[in-house]
Amino acid sequence: MLSMQKVSFRYGKNTDYVLSGVDADFVPGKFYTVFGPSGSGKTTCLSLLGGLDTPTAGEVLLDGISLRQIGGEELRRKHVSYIFQNYMLFPYMSAVQNVVTAIEISGKGGREAKQEAEKVLLSLGIEEKDMYRKVRKLSGGQQQRVAIARSVATGSRYILADEPTGNLDKKNAQMIIDIFLRLVREQEKCLVVVTHSQQVRDASDIRYELTDGQLSLWGEAAEYAEF
Amino acid sequence: MRNFSTIAKRAFRTISGKWKGYALLLLVVAAITLTLYIFFFWLDASARLATQARTSTEACILLQSNDRQQIGSLPQAMREHPAVKGSDTTTLLTASPVNFVNAVSRQDSPFDLPGESDQVLVSAHTDIAMSDAFRTGNASLVEGAFPTGSDPQVVIEDVLAKRNGLQIGDSISMSLSLPGYTEPHQLNLRVCGIYHLQQPIEATYYTSDGTPVYGASPYSSVFVPFDTLAVRFPDALSQDSVCFYLTDFTAISSVLEQFRQLNPDPARYTLSDFTDYRYEQLLQASQAVGRLILAAVWIFIGMELLILFFAILSILRSYYKDAGILIALGERRRCVAAQFLFQILVVGVVAVSVTLVGAFLLTPLLATLASGQIVHTAAETLPGNAVEIGAIENMARLLEEHGGNFAMLYASIAVLSVLVLLGLSSFFLFSHTPTRRLFDKE
């Protein structure tokens, strides 16, 4: 379980707190969405959960162990991976090379990494003829699927996504949502998606709303929690 | 090791993927290497030329005196002076008494051949091997050896030997017309060596009417040990000479001063100094050319460094995003920096290697151009002084043989050091967070 315990964060000593005393748990097998107004700190949440930033106060824990102990790099190599709105792929590499790069960083390499990359890409609907094309020549939907493949191929349990459907049309967005649901249901992944999209929000299991630096459960989940 | 191979693979993927940026870097590094090569080439060339000028300019001081004791004691005293060539005894002896004696053959002498000169020039030295002709390489022994025994011996020219059918071990007799003797004197000598001469020896010789002339001698020279003449004809050698060759022609005045201190009575000796300004002339010309070259080099280096700065900046900016992605994927920051260093070094090493191969091929041309330009400048700026071909050829060879190697080594060290420093600075750069730009602003 990935947890935030009384997490507060600000970007500089003389700046306002973006998050103040946030508590939240993210468990494998669930699809979470975090939404809120622009500038509310949604992305900061993702950054803290993946160890890219360190809380000013409070702790982020993985299975009860502080990320300060685990280390951000170790966390991202083995447990957490990111998906970005602008895909953040290496545009000059092929789809396979992009995925292999991530697998190599996680510790595997050679032919095994390549086979794994091809397998994952195929499972996400990237055809063989597209696997070895430079990713900049692929469509937005294909590029986002390559990005998902990159995060899945490393074997991370937690996938953190920042507006993953932000640049996609409704059809492609639905395709990505279906993939997310498959990952959660079939592979027990924990998916935390920061989004403005109603479509994504509706598909998620648990929704958090972030306002005034506070993260709170929203909708049925909130009612259930209150109950 | 696995880390390194992963980094290397990724680096090569990046270089091939962003080849335009790295091609620009390669070109700039190659240009800088070439400019530095020319810079170091010239630096080395001018340093060597300066050394050559100081050590090879034929500066000498000639002391002539009728005081045998003075002639004998001076070399020992002068040995202390740092500018006197070679303070060891052997070298000093080369500059010891030298006498040119006009030897006129009679009708019955072995040298009296129809249509040939009836004169030979007898040159007496304490060490024939180190006399001017042999020391400069103008004369070289082709048979036999220099005199070593106690019996009177002589080294003769191969042309003379051939014309007279002389061989090593043959005895010859010469009639010498010597100053202080009214009648010609007979000298019997054994041929111990035969030499070959490249150019006529320059010396003072006497025409048939007794007029002394200095220049390329029309007569064949024979070399005899100084003692052979000194013992047999003491009166002929009424005035002895000591010739000091200097290691530094600029030291002439200080050496002369020391002479005067050692010999307070100027009436007892004649002191003269001679300097051949060939190398000094070349040195001045090279300095003039060098100023132009160095000015051009600085301008080029300035421009190239500016372009290098922008090329590196462009690569860095594009790599900055890659670095963010790699860090988000869990890569260690030091590995991200190492990859950047590796990318720069791979391109740098390729650029430097290719340039140095080119520079290696360019060296002879550069040497010829440099020496040609120096000669041209020397001829224009120093009118009236002929620049000798031998000196120029020597300089071109010197530049080609040494300047190239030196320049290659230093240019490559300089360029690669700069690249390593730039690459290492990335370790500091990537220790800061380049990941925030991965997320879209909310």
Coordinates of C-alpha atoms in Angstrom, one line a residue, chain A residues 11 37-43 47 52-53 73 76-77 82 84-86 88-90 92-93 97 100-102 104-105 107-109 150 162, chain B residues 2 6 9-10 13-18 319 321-334 339 433 435-440 442:
Chain A
Y11 CA 8.1 24.6 -3.1
P37 CA -9.1 23.0 -9.7
S38 CA -5.9 24.0 -11.6
G39 CA -3.1 24.7 -9.3
S40 CA -4.6 22.8 -6.4
G41 CA -1.6 20.5 -6.1
K42 CA -2.7 17.4 -7.9
T43 CA 0.6 17.0 -9.8
S47 CA 5.4 13.9 -7.6
L52 CA 10.4 12.9 -7.2
D53 CA 9.8 15.4 -4.4
E73 CA 15.2 6.1 -7.4
R76 CA 10.6 4.2 -9.2
R77 CA 12.8 1.4 -10.5
Y82 CA 4.7 7.3 -14.3
F84 CA 2.5 11.7 -18.5
Q85 CA 0.0 13.7 -20.5
N86 CA 2.6 14.4 -23.2
M88 CA 7.4 11.8 -22.4
L89 CA 8.8 9.1 -24.6
F90 CA 12.2 9.4 -26.3
Y92 CA 14.1 9.4 -31.5
M93 CA 13.7 5.8 -30.3
Q97 CA 13.6 0.9 -27.5
V100 CA 13.5 -1.6 -23.3
T101 CA 15.2 1.5 -21.8
A102 CA 12.7 1.4 -18.9
E104 CA 17.0 -2.0 -18.5
I105 CA 16.8 0.7 -15.8
G107 CA 17.5 -4.2 -13.8
K108 CA 16.8 -6.6 -16.7
G109 CA 18.5 -6.4 -20.0
R150 CA 6.8 1.3 -20.6
D162 CA -0.9 12.7 -15.0
Chain B
R2 CA 26.3 -3.9 -16.5
T6 CA 23.5 0.0 -20.3
K9 CA 23.9 1.5 -25.3
R10 CA 21.6 4.3 -24.3
R13 CA 20.9 5.4 -29.1
T14 CA 20.7 9.0 -28.1
I15 CA 23.6 10.0 -30.3
S16 CA 22.1 8.3 -33.4
G17 CA 18.7 9.6 -32.6
K18 CA 19.9 13.2 -32.2
Y319 CA 19.2 16.1 -22.9
K321 CA 14.2 16.5 -20.9
D322 CA 15.7 13.0 -21.5
A323 CA 17.3 13.3 -18.1
G324 CA 13.9 14.1 -16.5
I325 CA 12.4 11.0 -18.2
L326 CA 15.3 8.8 -17.1
I327 CA 15.0 10.0 -13.5
A328 CA 11.3 9.4 -13.6
L329 CA 12.0 5.9 -14.8
G330 CA 14.2 5.4 -11.7
E331 CA 17.6 5.9 -13.2
R332 CA 20.3 7.1 -10.8
R333 CA 21.2 10.8 -11.3
R334 CA 24.9 9.9 -11.5
Q339 CA 25.6 9.1 -19.9
T433 CA 15.7 18.3 -10.2
T435 CA 11.7 16.4 -13.5
R436 CA 9.1 19.1 -12.9
R437 CA 8.8 20.0 -16.5
L438 CA 7.6 16.4 -17.2
F439 CA 4.3 17.3 -15.7
D440 CA 2.0 19.7 -17.6
E442 CA -2.0 22.7 -14.0

